[in-house]
Short mmCIF file of C-alpha atoms and ligand atoms in Angstrom, two decimals:
data_model
loop_
_atom_site.label_atom_id
_atom_site.label_comp_id
_atom_site.label_asym_id
_atom_site.label_seq_id
_atom_site.Cartn_x
_atom_site.Cartn_y
_atom_site.Cartn_z
CA MET A 1402 -15.64 -25.23 10.20
CA LYS A 1403 -13.91 -28.56 9.43
CA ARG A 1404 -12.02 -29.03 6.16
CA GLY A 1405 -13.23 -32.08 4.25
CA LYS A 1406 -12.17 -33.64 0.96
CA MET A 1407 -10.34 -31.50 -1.63
CA ILE A 1408 -12.71 -31.31 -4.57
CA TYR A 1409 -10.75 -29.08 -6.93
CA GLU A 1410 -7.20 -27.84 -7.41
CA GLY A 1411 -6.72 -24.92 -9.75
CA LYS A 1412 -3.63 -22.96 -10.66
CA ALA A 1413 -3.78 -20.58 -7.70
CA LYS A 1414 -6.33 -22.12 -5.33
CA LYS A 1415 -7.61 -25.34 -3.82
CA VAL A 1416 -11.24 -25.91 -2.89
CA TYR A 1417 -12.38 -28.21 -0.05
CA GLU A 1418 -15.72 -29.52 1.06
CA THR A 1419 -16.94 -28.77 4.57
CA ASP A 1420 -19.51 -30.47 6.80
CA ASP A 1421 -22.09 -28.06 5.34
CA PRO A 1422 -22.97 -29.04 1.74
CA ASP A 1423 -23.65 -25.37 0.88
CA LEU A 1424 -20.20 -24.17 1.95
CA TYR A 1425 -16.69 -24.70 0.62
CA ILE A 1426 -13.25 -23.63 1.83
CA GLN A 1427 -11.11 -21.82 -0.71
CA GLU A 1428 -7.37 -21.97 -0.04
CA PHE A 1429 -4.97 -19.57 -1.76
CA LYS A 1430 -1.60 -20.93 -2.96
CA ASP A 1431 1.67 -19.16 -3.74
CA ASP A 1432 1.82 -20.85 -7.16
CA ALA A 1433 1.67 -18.50 -10.11
CA THR A 1434 1.11 -19.33 -13.75
CA ALA A 1435 0.78 -17.26 -16.90
CA PHE A 1436 0.03 -17.81 -20.57
CA ASP A 1437 -2.27 -20.78 -19.90
CA ALA A 1438 0.16 -22.28 -17.42
CA THR A 1439 3.06 -22.49 -19.89
CA LYS A 1440 4.95 -20.20 -17.48
CA ARG A 1441 5.06 -21.34 -13.86
CA GLY A 1442 6.56 -19.99 -10.68
CA THR A 1443 6.03 -19.17 -7.04
CA ILE A 1444 5.37 -15.79 -5.51
CA ALA A 1445 6.26 -16.05 -1.81
CA GLY A 1446 3.37 -14.97 0.39
CA LYS A 1447 0.99 -14.43 -2.54
CA GLY A 1448 -1.67 -16.78 -1.14
CA VAL A 1449 -1.84 -14.87 2.13
CA VAL A 1450 -1.98 -11.50 0.36
CA ASN A 1451 -4.63 -12.58 -2.16
CA ASN A 1452 -6.80 -14.12 0.58
CA LYS A 1453 -6.73 -10.86 2.57
CA ILE A 1454 -7.22 -8.58 -0.44
CA SER A 1455 -10.09 -10.69 -1.82
CA SER A 1456 -11.81 -10.84 1.58
CA SER A 1457 -11.54 -7.11 1.96
CA LEU A 1458 -12.84 -6.34 -1.56
CA PHE A 1459 -15.69 -8.88 -1.30
CA THR A 1460 -16.69 -7.25 2.00
CA LEU A 1461 -16.66 -3.82 0.34
CA LEU A 1462 -18.81 -5.08 -2.56
CA GLU A 1463 -21.29 -6.79 -0.19
CA LYS A 1464 -21.66 -3.49 1.69
CA LYS A 1465 -22.47 -1.80 -1.61
CA GLY A 1466 -25.15 -4.38 -2.44
CA ILE A 1467 -23.28 -6.89 -4.63
CA PRO A 1468 -23.85 -10.46 -3.42
CA THR A 1469 -20.66 -12.57 -3.41
CA HIS A 1470 -19.71 -16.10 -2.40
CA PHE A 1471 -17.59 -14.77 0.49
CA VAL A 1472 -18.74 -15.83 3.97
CA LYS A 1473 -15.72 -15.16 6.21
CA LEU A 1474 -11.97 -15.37 6.58
CA LEU A 1475 -10.91 -18.63 8.24
CA SER A 1476 -7.13 -18.37 8.37
CA GLU A 1477 -4.20 -16.68 6.63
CA ARG A 1478 -4.79 -18.65 3.43
CA GLU A 1479 -8.39 -19.84 3.74
CA MET A 1480 -11.79 -18.28 3.32
CA LEU A 1481 -15.22 -19.84 3.75
CA VAL A 1482 -17.36 -19.42 0.62
CA LYS A 1483 -20.77 -20.41 -0.62
CA ARG A 1484 -20.79 -23.36 -2.99
CA LEU A 1485 -21.17 -22.18 -6.59
CA GLU A 1486 -21.99 -23.81 -9.86
CA ILE A 1487 -19.53 -21.72 -11.90
CA ILE A 1488 -20.65 -20.10 -15.15
CA LYS A 1489 -17.99 -21.06 -17.73
CA ALA A 1490 -17.18 -17.48 -18.72
CA GLU A 1491 -14.54 -15.12 -17.41
CA VAL A 1492 -15.86 -11.56 -17.44
CA THR A 1493 -13.18 -8.96 -18.14
CA ILE A 1494 -13.80 -5.27 -17.60
CA ARG A 1495 -11.32 -2.79 -19.04
CA ASN A 1496 -10.93 0.92 -18.28
CA ILE A 1497 -7.52 1.42 -19.90
CA VAL A 1498 -6.05 -0.51 -22.84
CA ALA A 1499 -3.51 -3.16 -21.76
CA GLY A 1500 -2.61 -6.84 -22.15
CA GLY A 1501 -4.93 -8.88 -24.32
CA MET A 1502 -6.82 -5.90 -25.74
CA ALA A 1503 -3.62 -4.11 -26.79
CA LYS A 1504 -2.43 -7.30 -28.49
CA MET A 1505 -5.74 -8.15 -30.17
CA LEU A 1506 -6.29 -4.68 -31.68
CA GLY A 1507 -2.65 -3.61 -32.14
CA LEU A 1508 -2.97 -0.73 -29.67
CA GLU A 1509 -0.53 0.98 -27.32
CA GLU A 1510 -1.07 0.18 -23.66
CA GLY A 1511 -2.36 3.13 -21.63
CA ILE A 1512 -5.14 4.50 -23.86
CA VAL A 1513 -7.97 5.57 -21.54
CA LEU A 1514 -11.21 4.11 -22.90
CA LYS A 1515 -14.20 6.42 -23.46
CA GLU A 1516 -16.35 3.90 -21.60
CA PRO A 1517 -15.57 0.58 -19.89
CA VAL A 1518 -15.32 -2.46 -22.18
CA LEU A 1519 -16.82 -5.80 -21.10
CA GLU A 1520 -15.52 -9.04 -22.61
CA TYR A 1521 -16.44 -12.68 -22.07
CA HIS A 1522 -13.77 -15.35 -22.41
CA PHE A 1523 -14.69 -19.02 -22.53
CA LYS A 1524 -13.01 -20.61 -19.48
CA GLU A 1525 -10.91 -23.34 -21.14
CA ASP A 1526 -7.10 -23.13 -20.91
CA LYS A 1527 -6.50 -25.64 -23.70
CA LEU A 1528 -8.39 -23.33 -26.08
CA HIS A 1529 -6.55 -20.31 -24.60
CA ASP A 1530 -9.74 -18.83 -23.08
CA PRO A 1531 -11.12 -17.58 -26.43
CA LEU A 1532 -13.11 -14.36 -26.67
CA ILE A 1533 -16.83 -15.08 -26.98
CA ASN A 1534 -20.00 -13.02 -26.61
CA GLU A 1535 -23.41 -13.32 -24.98
CA TYR A 1536 -24.86 -15.10 -28.02
CA HIS A 1537 -22.39 -17.98 -27.60
CA LEU A 1538 -23.22 -18.28 -23.91
CA ARG A 1539 -26.98 -18.29 -24.46
CA ALA A 1540 -27.01 -20.42 -27.62
CA LEU A 1541 -24.84 -23.11 -26.06
CA GLY A 1542 -26.79 -23.11 -22.80
CA TYR A 1543 -23.92 -21.88 -20.58
CA ALA A 1544 -26.07 -19.04 -19.20
CA THR A 1545 -29.59 -17.70 -19.61
CA ALA A 1546 -30.52 -14.25 -20.90
CA GLY A 1547 -31.62 -13.27 -17.39
CA GLU A 1548 -28.35 -14.43 -15.86
CA LEU A 1549 -26.34 -12.48 -18.43
CA ASP A 1550 -28.41 -9.33 -17.84
CA TYR A 1551 -27.54 -9.67 -14.18
CA VAL A 1552 -23.83 -10.47 -14.79
CA ARG A 1553 -23.42 -7.48 -17.13
CA ASP A 1554 -25.12 -4.99 -14.78
CA ALA A 1555 -23.30 -6.32 -11.71
CA SER A 1556 -19.91 -6.23 -13.50
CA PHE A 1557 -20.29 -2.55 -14.44
CA LYS A 1558 -21.47 -1.74 -10.92
CA ILE A 1559 -18.47 -3.59 -9.46
CA ASN A 1560 -16.23 -1.58 -11.79
CA SER A 1561 -17.66 1.72 -10.51
CA ILE A 1562 -17.25 0.67 -6.88
CA LEU A 1563 -13.71 -0.66 -7.32
CA LYS A 1564 -12.57 2.27 -9.50
CA GLU A 1565 -13.69 4.72 -6.83
CA PHE A 1566 -12.06 2.67 -4.08
CA PHE A 1567 -8.73 2.34 -5.91
CA ASN A 1568 -8.75 6.04 -6.87
CA GLY A 1569 -8.78 6.73 -3.15
CA VAL A 1570 -5.60 4.70 -2.59
CA GLY A 1571 -3.60 6.14 -5.49
CA ILE A 1572 -4.19 3.32 -7.97
CA ASP A 1573 -5.67 3.27 -11.47
CA LEU A 1574 -7.79 0.15 -11.94
CA VAL A 1575 -6.76 -0.72 -15.52
CA ASP A 1576 -8.72 -3.96 -15.95
CA PHE A 1577 -9.84 -7.03 -14.04
CA LYS A 1578 -11.46 -10.43 -14.41
CA LEU A 1579 -14.55 -11.72 -12.58
CA GLU A 1580 -16.26 -15.08 -12.32
CA PHE A 1581 -19.85 -15.69 -11.35
CA GLY A 1582 -21.75 -18.79 -10.31
CA ARG A 1583 -25.15 -20.03 -9.20
CA HIS A 1584 -26.03 -20.69 -5.57
CA LYS A 1585 -29.59 -21.73 -4.64
CA GLY A 1586 -30.97 -20.17 -7.80
CA LYS A 1587 -29.16 -16.87 -7.35
CA VAL A 1588 -26.11 -15.59 -9.27
CA LEU A 1589 -23.21 -14.59 -6.99
CA LEU A 1590 -19.77 -13.13 -7.64
CA GLY A 1591 -17.17 -15.86 -7.04
CA ASP A 1592 -13.46 -16.65 -7.36
CA GLU A 1593 -11.12 -13.88 -6.16
CA ILE A 1594 -10.25 -10.23 -6.75
CA SER A 1595 -6.51 -9.74 -6.31
CA PRO A 1596 -3.30 -8.63 -8.04
CA ASP A 1597 -3.52 -12.00 -9.89
CA THR A 1598 -6.81 -10.98 -11.52
CA CYS A 1599 -6.53 -7.19 -11.86
CA ARG A 1600 -4.10 -4.71 -13.37
CA PHE A 1601 -3.14 -1.98 -10.90
CA TRP A 1602 -1.06 1.01 -12.05
CA GLU A 1603 0.20 3.55 -9.53
CA LYS A 1604 -1.26 6.96 -10.31
CA GLY A 1605 1.30 9.44 -11.59
CA THR A 1606 4.11 6.93 -12.18
CA GLY A 1607 2.29 4.07 -13.97
CA ARG A 1608 4.28 1.61 -11.82
CA LYS A 1609 2.74 -1.87 -12.20
CA LEU A 1610 1.58 -3.42 -8.91
CA ASP A 1611 0.06 -6.69 -10.14
CA LYS A 1612 0.80 -10.04 -11.78
CA ASP A 1613 2.25 -8.37 -14.89
CA ARG A 1614 5.46 -8.14 -12.82
CA PHE A 1615 5.54 -11.97 -12.97
CA ARG A 1616 4.18 -12.35 -16.52
CA ARG A 1617 6.76 -9.88 -17.88
CA ASP A 1618 9.69 -10.64 -15.52
CA LEU A 1619 9.74 -7.12 -14.11
CA GLY A 1620 11.15 -8.08 -10.68
CA ASN A 1621 10.02 -6.97 -7.19
CA ILE A 1622 6.95 -9.18 -7.50
CA GLU A 1623 6.51 -9.99 -3.78
CA GLU A 1624 7.00 -6.32 -2.91
CA ALA A 1625 4.28 -5.25 -5.35
CA TYR A 1626 1.76 -7.71 -3.84
CA GLN A 1627 2.64 -6.55 -0.30
CA GLU A 1628 2.30 -2.92 -1.35
CA MET A 1629 -1.19 -3.54 -2.75
CA LEU A 1630 -2.16 -5.28 0.49
CA SER A 1631 -1.01 -2.32 2.57
CA ARG A 1632 -2.86 0.13 0.31
CA ILE A 1633 -6.11 -1.87 0.42
CA VAL A 1634 -6.21 -3.13 4.01
CA ARG A 1635 -5.37 -0.21 6.32
P1 LIG B 422 -5.84 -9.83 -20.48
O1 LIG B 422 -5.53 -8.42 -20.88
O2 LIG B 422 -4.65 -10.73 -20.54
O3 LIG B 422 -7.03 -10.36 -21.20
O4 LIG B 422 -6.27 -9.76 -18.93
C1 LIG B 422 -7.31 -8.94 -18.50
C2 LIG B 422 -7.43 -9.00 -16.99
O5 LIG B 422 -7.83 -10.29 -16.58
C3 LIG B 422 -6.12 -8.71 -16.26
O6 LIG B 422 -6.44 -7.85 -15.16
C4 LIG B 422 -5.63 -10.02 -15.77
C5 LIG B 422 -6.88 -10.85 -15.67
N1 LIG B 422 -6.67 -12.24 -16.09
C6 LIG B 422 -7.01 -13.27 -15.23
O7 LIG B 422 -7.45 -13.02 -14.10
N2 LIG B 422 -6.84 -14.56 -15.66
C7 LIG B 422 -6.38 -14.87 -16.90
O8 LIG B 422 -6.25 -16.06 -17.22
C8 LIG B 422 -6.05 -13.80 -17.79
C9 LIG B 422 -5.52 -14.07 -19.17
C10 LIG B 422 -6.21 -12.52 -17.34
#
């Protein structure tokens, strides 16, 4: 598959056209940002790790009946994906209180939720990705009721699949962020699933094995990403 024009450069990835109008190439960078890109850095090898972890988790989800944009791995940093028209909402699922939820509600991190919490955030860095709900998305025409029914059901299903998987490798899946998009009239899971977009706590110790090591200057960032790769891809 030949790489064509770069059509988008985000904070952690670049997207290229291919000779097939339905397919894009997604390339993972080592660049890391936090707090709406006010903090910037590089995590050596992150792009390679996130490409492999995302490919592996998309493959797992596909096997369990969740359609994703993933087609195949192309190289260390590139995957072939289906072209999506992205829905402008980040879907966050939380199993344990941390990060934004702890801050918003003045809670301690680590409280195990009685049931998973689903949040939508409007995807707009300059507004700091504000919390919105399904009414905003429908009323403003960002998604239809049918699409949101699908996104909600799929997100909870993805949570069950991933929670079970990570339980098996000694990790508590604290929370994670998903993005969905439309492809030929169907809604597919897009973007990535990686230590950039999830919180992973080691069972028993609570050791953080995700991007919070960068956000909070905890050190051993590269090691944490490599450790997650070796736990996920065996
Ligand atoms: P939050 O607690 O900061 O809202 O983050 C919830 C989850 O979403 C966490 O696993 C990290 C992920 N996340 C992203 O993938 N992108 C973002 O821009 C933010 C703020 C969080």
